[in-house]
mmCIF file of C-alpha atoms in Angstrom:
data_model
loop_
_atom_site.group_PDB
_atom_site.id
_atom_site.type_symbol
_atom_site.label_atom_id
_atom_site.label_comp_id
_atom_site.label_asym_id
_atom_site.label_seq_id
_atom_site.Cartn_x
_atom_site.Cartn_y
_atom_site.Cartn_z
ATOM 1 C CA MET A 165 0.000 0.000 0.000
ATOM 2 C CA LYS A 166 2.926 2.326 0.427
ATOM 3 C CA GLN A 167 3.589 2.970 -3.248
ATOM 4 C CA PRO A 168 0.159 4.475 -4.163
ATOM 5 C CA ALA A 169 0.250 6.674 -1.064
ATOM 6 C CA VAL A 170 3.760 7.930 -1.634
ATOM 7 C CA PHE A 171 3.176 8.537 -5.344
ATOM 8 C CA LEU A 172 -0.031 10.522 -4.781
ATOM 9 C CA LEU A 173 1.520 12.717 -2.117
ATOM 10 C CA LEU A 174 4.533 13.227 -4.366
ATOM 11 C CA LEU A 175 2.265 14.248 -7.225
ATOM 12 C CA VAL A 176 0.299 16.651 -5.033
ATOM 13 C CA ALA A 177 3.534 18.288 -3.996
ATOM 14 C CA ALA A 178 4.652 18.646 -7.592
ATOM 15 C CA LEU A 179 1.544 20.642 -8.408
ATOM 16 C CA ALA A 180 2.351 23.389 -5.915
ATOM 17 C CA LEU A 181 3.434 25.735 -8.679
ATOM 18 C CA ARG A 182 5.621 28.792 -8.591
ATOM 19 C CA CYS A 183 3.749 32.056 -9.121
ATOM 20 C CA SER A 184 5.655 35.252 -9.815
ATOM 21 C CA HIS A 185 5.035 38.623 -11.349
ATOM 22 C CA ALA A 186 7.526 39.495 -14.066
ATOM 23 C CA PRO A 187 9.982 41.819 -12.265
ATOM 24 C CA VAL A 188 12.365 44.331 -13.737
ATOM 25 C CA VAL A 189 15.890 43.020 -13.291
ATOM 26 C CA PRO A 190 19.037 45.042 -14.040
ATOM 27 C CA PRO A 191 20.540 43.317 -17.115
ATOM 28 C CA GLY A 192 23.739 41.407 -16.517
ATOM 29 C CA ASP A 193 23.696 41.783 -12.722
ATOM 30 C CA PRO A 194 23.586 38.233 -11.262
ATOM 31 C CA ALA A 195 23.476 39.416 -7.635
ATOM 32 C CA ALA A 196 20.396 41.573 -8.307
ATOM 33 C CA LEU A 197 18.787 38.728 -10.252
ATOM 34 C CA TRP A 198 19.281 36.328 -7.349
ATOM 35 C CA ARG A 199 17.801 38.832 -4.866
ATOM 36 C CA THR A 200 14.724 39.049 -7.102
ATOM 37 C CA VAL A 201 14.434 35.241 -7.090
ATOM 38 C CA GLN A 202 14.618 35.173 -3.292
ATOM 39 C CA ALA A 203 11.884 37.811 -3.008
ATOM 40 C CA GLY A 204 9.582 35.507 -4.982
ATOM 41 C CA TYR A 205 9.583 33.006 -2.113
ATOM 42 C CA ASP A 206 7.880 35.495 0.196
ATOM 43 C CA ARG A 207 4.692 36.032 -1.809
ATOM 44 C CA PRO A 208 1.538 34.764 -0.060
ATOM 45 C CA ASP A 209 -0.379 31.680 -1.200
ATOM 46 C CA VAL A 210 -3.399 32.354 -3.408
ATOM 47 C CA PRO A 211 -6.120 29.679 -3.815
ATOM 48 C CA PHE A 212 -6.458 28.239 -7.312
ATOM 49 C CA VAL A 213 -7.898 25.341 -9.277
ATOM 50 C CA ALA A 214 -6.038 23.508 -12.020
ATOM 51 C CA GLU A 215 -6.562 20.677 -14.487
ATOM 52 C CA GLY A 216 -4.217 18.815 -16.771
ATOM 53 C CA THR A 217 -2.443 15.575 -17.593
ATOM 54 C CA ALA A 218 0.297 13.786 -15.685
ATOM 55 C CA GLY A 219 2.684 11.324 -17.250
ATOM 56 C CA ILE A 220 4.275 9.004 -14.686
ATOM 57 C CA GLU A 221 7.210 6.697 -15.263
ATOM 58 C CA SER A 222 8.812 4.306 -12.816
ATOM 59 C CA ARG A 223 11.206 1.407 -13.175
ATOM 60 C CA ASN A 224 8.286 -0.974 -13.744
ATOM 61 C CA ALA A 225 5.491 1.021 -15.373
ATOM 62 C CA SER A 226 4.406 4.028 -17.372
ATOM 63 C CA HIS A 227 1.010 5.725 -17.016
ATOM 64 C CA SER A 228 -0.875 8.828 -18.103
ATOM 65 C CA VAL A 229 -3.756 10.217 -16.038
ATOM 66 C CA ASP A 230 -5.882 13.349 -15.886
ATOM 67 C CA PHE A 231 -5.833 15.377 -12.693
ATOM 68 C CA ALA A 232 -7.857 18.108 -11.006
ATOM 69 C CA LEU A 233 -6.205 20.115 -8.240
ATOM 70 C CA ARG A 234 -7.703 22.362 -5.592
ATOM 71 C CA TRP A 235 -5.048 24.415 -3.833
ATOM 72 C CA GLU A 236 -5.706 26.695 -0.883
ATOM 73 C CA SER A 237 -2.268 26.885 0.713
ATOM 74 C CA ALA A 238 0.968 24.940 1.100
ATOM 75 C CA SER A 239 -0.681 22.943 3.898
ATOM 76 C CA ARG A 240 -4.159 22.550 2.390
ATOM 77 C CA PHE A 241 -4.623 21.023 -1.057
ATOM 78 C CA ARG A 242 -6.339 18.108 -2.782
ATOM 79 C CA ILE A 243 -5.832 16.226 -6.053
ATOM 80 C CA ASP A 244 -8.183 13.831 -7.859
ATOM 81 C CA LEU A 245 -6.929 11.493 -10.608
ATOM 82 C CA THR A 246 -9.159 10.123 -13.367
ATOM 83 C CA GLY A 247 -8.597 7.615 -16.155
ATOM 84 C CA PRO A 248 -10.360 6.911 -19.475
ATOM 85 C CA PHE A 249 -14.061 7.829 -19.612
ATOM 86 C CA GLY A 250 -13.692 9.816 -16.397
ATOM 87 C CA ILE A 251 -13.183 6.779 -14.166
ATOM 88 C CA ALA A 252 -12.127 7.907 -10.674
ATOM 89 C CA LEU A 253 -8.707 6.386 -9.957
ATOM 90 C CA ALA A 254 -7.482 8.034 -6.774
ATOM 91 C CA SER A 255 -7.634 11.077 -4.524
ATOM 92 C CA ALA A 256 -5.218 12.523 -2.004
ATOM 93 C CA ALA A 257 -5.126 15.552 0.249
ATOM 94 C CA LEU A 258 -3.058 17.340 2.831
ATOM 95 C CA VAL A 259 -5.235 19.129 5.379
ATOM 96 C CA ASP A 260 -3.082 21.121 7.767
ATOM 97 C CA THR A 261 -1.113 18.408 9.649
ATOM 98 C CA LEU A 262 -3.190 15.449 8.387
ATOM 99 C CA ALA A 263 -2.942 13.539 5.101
ATOM 100 C CA TRP A 264 -5.183 11.006 3.397
ATOM 101 C CA VAL A 265 -5.069 8.879 0.260
ATOM 102 C CA SER A 266 -7.897 6.923 -1.380
ATOM 103 C CA VAL A 267 -7.501 4.403 -4.228
ATOM 104 C CA PRO A 268 -11.019 2.921 -4.586
ATOM 105 C CA LEU A 269 -10.145 0.407 -7.321
ATOM 106 C CA ARG A 270 -7.622 -1.187 -4.955
ATOM 107 C CA GLY A 271 -9.717 -0.755 -1.836
ATOM 108 C CA THR A 272 -6.923 1.375 -0.366
ATOM 109 C CA TYR A 273 -7.845 4.067 2.149
ATOM 110 C CA LEU A 274 -5.054 5.578 4.226
ATOM 111 C CA ALA A 275 -5.087 8.491 6.638
ATOM 112 C CA GLY A 276 -3.113 9.899 9.522
ATOM 113 C CA PRO A 277 -0.719 12.581 10.703
ATOM 114 C CA LEU A 278 1.667 13.938 8.118
ATOM 115 C CA ALA A 279 4.558 12.518 10.166
ATOM 116 C CA LEU A 280 3.335 8.974 9.432
ATOM 117 C CA ALA A 281 3.008 9.717 5.714
ATOM 118 C CA ASP A 282 6.539 11.032 5.927
ATOM 119 C CA SER A 283 7.668 7.688 7.338
ATOM 120 C CA ALA A 284 5.997 5.865 4.424
ATOM 121 C CA ALA A 285 7.881 8.049 1.969
ATOM 122 C CA ALA A 286 11.146 7.414 3.763
ATOM 123 C CA ALA A 287 10.586 3.656 3.671
ATOM 124 C CA SER A 288 9.759 3.616 -0.056
ATOM 125 C CA LEU A 289 12.091 6.267 -1.439
ATOM 126 C CA ASN A 290 14.750 6.589 1.267
ATOM 127 C CA LEU A 291 13.776 10.277 1.492
ATOM 128 C CA SER A 292 11.628 12.212 3.934
ATOM 129 C CA LEU A 293 8.342 13.488 2.561
ATOM 130 C CA ASP A 294 9.334 16.982 3.626
ATOM 131 C CA ARG A 295 12.420 16.776 1.442
ATOM 132 C CA ILE A 296 10.394 15.379 -1.463
ATOM 133 C CA VAL A 297 7.820 18.158 -1.144
ATOM 134 C CA ARG A 298 10.473 20.843 -1.200
ATOM 135 C CA ALA A 299 12.318 19.205 -4.080
ATOM 136 C CA VAL A 300 9.343 18.947 -6.441
ATOM 137 C CA SER A 301 7.398 22.094 -5.533
ATOM 138 C CA GLY A 302 7.160 24.893 -8.048
ATOM 139 C CA LEU A 303 9.640 26.850 -5.975
ATOM 140 C CA PRO A 304 12.600 24.538 -5.264
ATOM 141 C CA PRO A 305 13.995 24.457 -1.716
ATOM 142 C CA ARG A 306 14.946 27.954 -0.678
ATOM 143 C CA GLN A 307 18.677 28.534 -0.755
ATOM 144 C CA ASP A 308 19.992 31.315 1.464
ATOM 145 C CA GLY A 309 23.501 32.716 1.601
ATOM 146 C CA GLU A 310 25.953 33.609 -1.145
ATOM 147 C CA PHE A 311 26.082 31.562 -4.327
ATOM 148 C CA LEU A 312 29.352 29.859 -5.184
ATOM 149 C CA ARG A 313 29.270 31.079 -8.765
ATOM 150 C CA ALA A 314 26.892 32.424 -11.385
ATOM 151 C CA GLU A 315 27.472 31.141 -14.895
ATOM 152 C CA ARG A 316 25.921 33.186 -17.683
ATOM 153 C CA GLY A 317 24.168 31.361 -20.518
ATOM 154 C CA LEU A 318 22.453 32.681 -23.623
ATOM 155 C CA LYS A 319 19.260 33.725 -21.799
ATOM 156 C CA ALA A 320 19.754 32.478 -18.250
ATOM 157 C CA PHE A 321 22.129 32.240 -15.317
ATOM 158 C CA ASP A 322 23.095 29.069 -13.461
ATOM 159 C CA PHE A 323 23.523 29.812 -9.744
ATOM 160 C CA GLN A 324 25.531 27.138 -7.927
ATOM 161 C CA PHE A 325 25.619 26.416 -4.191
ATOM 162 C CA ARG A 326 27.841 23.814 -2.515
ATOM 163 C CA ASN A 327 27.439 22.074 0.820
ATOM 164 C CA GLY A 328 30.033 19.323 1.255
ATOM 165 C CA ASP A 329 29.663 16.925 -1.667
ATOM 166 C CA THR A 330 26.238 18.325 -2.653
ATOM 167 C CA ILE A 331 25.909 20.921 -5.411
ATOM 168 C CA ARG A 332 22.563 22.640 -6.042
ATOM 169 C CA THR A 333 22.084 24.550 -9.279
ATOM 170 C CA PHE A 334 19.246 26.993 -10.006
ATOM 171 C CA THR A 335 18.716 28.021 -13.646
ATOM 172 C CA VAL A 336 17.091 31.468 -13.734
ATOM 173 C CA ASP A 337 15.743 33.401 -16.718
ATOM 174 C CA GLY A 338 17.825 36.579 -16.869
ATOM 175 C CA ARG A 339 14.925 38.728 -18.054
ATOM 176 C CA CYS A 340 12.071 37.937 -15.673
ATOM 177 C CA ALA A 341 13.684 35.922 -12.838
ATOM 178 C CA ASP A 342 11.643 32.763 -13.490
ATOM 179 C CA ILE A 343 13.279 29.624 -12.101
ATOM 180 C CA THR A 344 13.322 27.359 -15.155
ATOM 181 C CA GLY A 345 15.482 24.560 -13.766
ATOM 182 C CA TYR A 346 16.841 23.032 -10.576
ATOM 183 C CA ARG A 347 19.362 20.221 -10.167
ATOM 184 C CA VAL A 348 20.845 18.435 -7.165
ATOM 185 C CA ARG A 349 24.112 16.560 -7.643
ATOM 186 C CA ILE A 350 25.579 14.479 -4.818
ATOM 187 C CA SER A 351 29.174 13.444 -5.448
ATOM 188 C CA ASP A 352 29.090 12.406 -9.108
ATOM 189 C CA SER A 353 25.417 11.413 -9.244
ATOM 190 C CA ILE A 354 22.355 13.500 -10.099
ATOM 191 C CA TRP A 355 19.792 13.059 -7.308
ATOM 192 C CA ALA A 356 16.970 15.084 -8.914
ATOM 193 C CA GLU A 357 16.258 17.461 -11.779
ATOM 194 C CA LEU A 358 13.341 19.845 -12.285
ATOM 195 C CA HIS A 359 12.366 21.798 -15.390
ATOM 196 C CA TYR A 360 9.656 24.475 -15.564
ATOM 197 C CA GLY A 361 8.307 25.822 -18.839
ATOM 198 C CA ASP A 362 5.341 27.146 -20.837
ATOM 199 C CA PHE A 363 4.947 30.184 -18.568
ATOM 200 C CA ARG A 364 1.631 31.984 -18.987
ATOM 201 C CA VAL A 365 0.018 34.919 -17.218
ATOM 202 C CA VAL A 366 -2.808 33.897 -14.852
ATOM 203 C CA ASP A 367 -4.609 36.652 -12.947
ATOM 204 C CA GLY A 368 -1.693 39.019 -13.523
ATOM 205 C CA ALA A 369 0.994 36.545 -12.448
ATOM 206 C CA ARG A 370 3.282 34.199 -14.358
ATOM 207 C CA ARG A 371 2.879 30.463 -13.808
ATOM 208 C CA PRO A 372 4.609 27.501 -15.441
ATOM 209 C CA HIS A 373 2.156 25.222 -17.235
ATOM 210 C CA ARG A 374 4.733 22.455 -17.762
ATOM 211 C CA VAL A 375 6.671 20.793 -14.951
ATOM 212 C CA LYS A 376 9.078 17.906 -15.428
ATOM 213 C CA LEU A 377 10.741 16.007 -12.609
ATOM 214 C CA SER A 378 13.199 13.158 -12.813
ATOM 215 C CA SER A 379 14.783 11.371 -9.874
ATOM 216 C CA PRO A 380 17.244 8.669 -10.975
ATOM 217 C CA THR A 381 17.837 7.503 -7.411
ATOM 218 C CA ALA A 382 14.109 6.895 -6.850
ATOM 219 C CA GLY A 383 13.531 5.589 -10.379
ATOM 220 C CA MET A 384 10.673 8.043 -10.933
ATOM 221 C CA ALA A 385 9.763 10.719 -13.463
ATOM 222 C CA LEU A 386 6.769 13.062 -13.689
ATOM 223 C CA ASP A 387 5.729 15.169 -16.674
ATOM 224 C CA LEU A 388 2.899 17.553 -15.808
ATOM 225 C CA ALA A 389 1.025 19.532 -18.480
ATOM 226 C CA PHE A 390 -1.582 22.039 -17.284
ATOM 227 C CA ASP A 391 -4.601 22.802 -19.445
ATOM 228 C CA ARG A 392 -6.129 25.262 -16.996
ATOM 229 C CA ILE A 393 -5.049 27.233 -13.927
ATOM 230 C CA GLU A 394 -7.536 29.716 -12.470
ATOM 231 C CA PRO A 395 -7.772 31.687 -9.214
ATOM 232 C CA ALA A 396 -10.392 30.474 -6.752
ATOM 233 C CA LYS A 397 -12.068 31.348 -3.479
ATOM 234 C CA PRO A 398 -11.463 29.251 -0.326
ATOM 235 C CA PHE A 399 -13.100 25.861 -0.747
ATOM 236 C CA PRO A 400 -16.007 24.440 1.324
ATOM 237 C CA ALA A 401 -15.204 22.119 4.212
ATOM 238 C CA GLY A 402 -16.484 19.045 2.367
ATOM 239 C CA VAL A 403 -13.615 19.245 -0.129
ATOM 240 C CA TRP A 404 -11.163 18.218 2.580
ATOM 241 C CA ARG A 405 -13.081 15.183 3.879
ATOM 242 C CA GLN A 406 -12.091 11.670 2.826
ATOM 243 C CA SER A 407 -14.960 9.564 1.436
ATOM 244 C CA VAL A 408 -14.809 5.986 2.717
ATOM 245 C CA PRO A 409 -17.340 3.178 1.973
ATOM 246 C CA ASP A 410 -19.764 2.353 4.763
ATOM 247 C CA GLY A 411 -18.356 -0.168 7.209
ATOM 248 C CA LEU A 412 -14.697 0.656 6.452
ATOM 249 C CA SER A 413 -12.187 2.736 8.378
ATOM 250 C CA PRO A 414 -9.027 4.174 6.815
ATOM 251 C CA GLN A 415 -5.812 2.395 7.701
ATOM 252 C CA ARG A 416 -2.918 4.421 9.043
ATOM 253 C CA PHE A 417 0.226 5.199 7.115
ATOM 254 C CA LYS A 418 2.976 2.830 8.177
#
């Protein structure tokens, strides 16, 4: 039961997209560009709804599913996956400090504190859920302090940070400060790569409508294509409740 739970929570995290207004950045000034990137992390969450298609690849399978996402904040969001002919495949949500996952076709219903879901992720992927969430969110893990170097490309800068044998690289559009790529290399191996693209203006802000994640160490890859992203009002309480068949109780993450 661990794999469906971990995958769904991973997918939910991946849909927490970066949202930034196009700032004015002094051309050719990497330090000013990086300060603009950092300021983007401090913008408040805005509720939104989104729909699209997710391509999922693992060492043993490849799938494509449709998704609908309701996002209220970084600690309150829900995703529903559907297959051909609108068949409900799975749902998952994070509601403050609690998480739940439902896979009706498998009779899988899991719920419990986020800490237990985190343990399930650690057991399956050898990574904490917190680290996964930060790695695949639209804004990669925040990196404070001075960058080691800034390498100028044709239209972007690569900002590198080193901590021991770990090198983190942020690729940033030099014109509008969009993070278009993120890579983590540990020793000589790439732990994870993220690519953001197809930026469009939604309610006056720029959002990526294409997100690609690959994690060689976990043997997973996600390719997310958004058909629609729209602002929304806070959702009714029923959105956050897990539906379970009569006579059943959700099992706990373990």
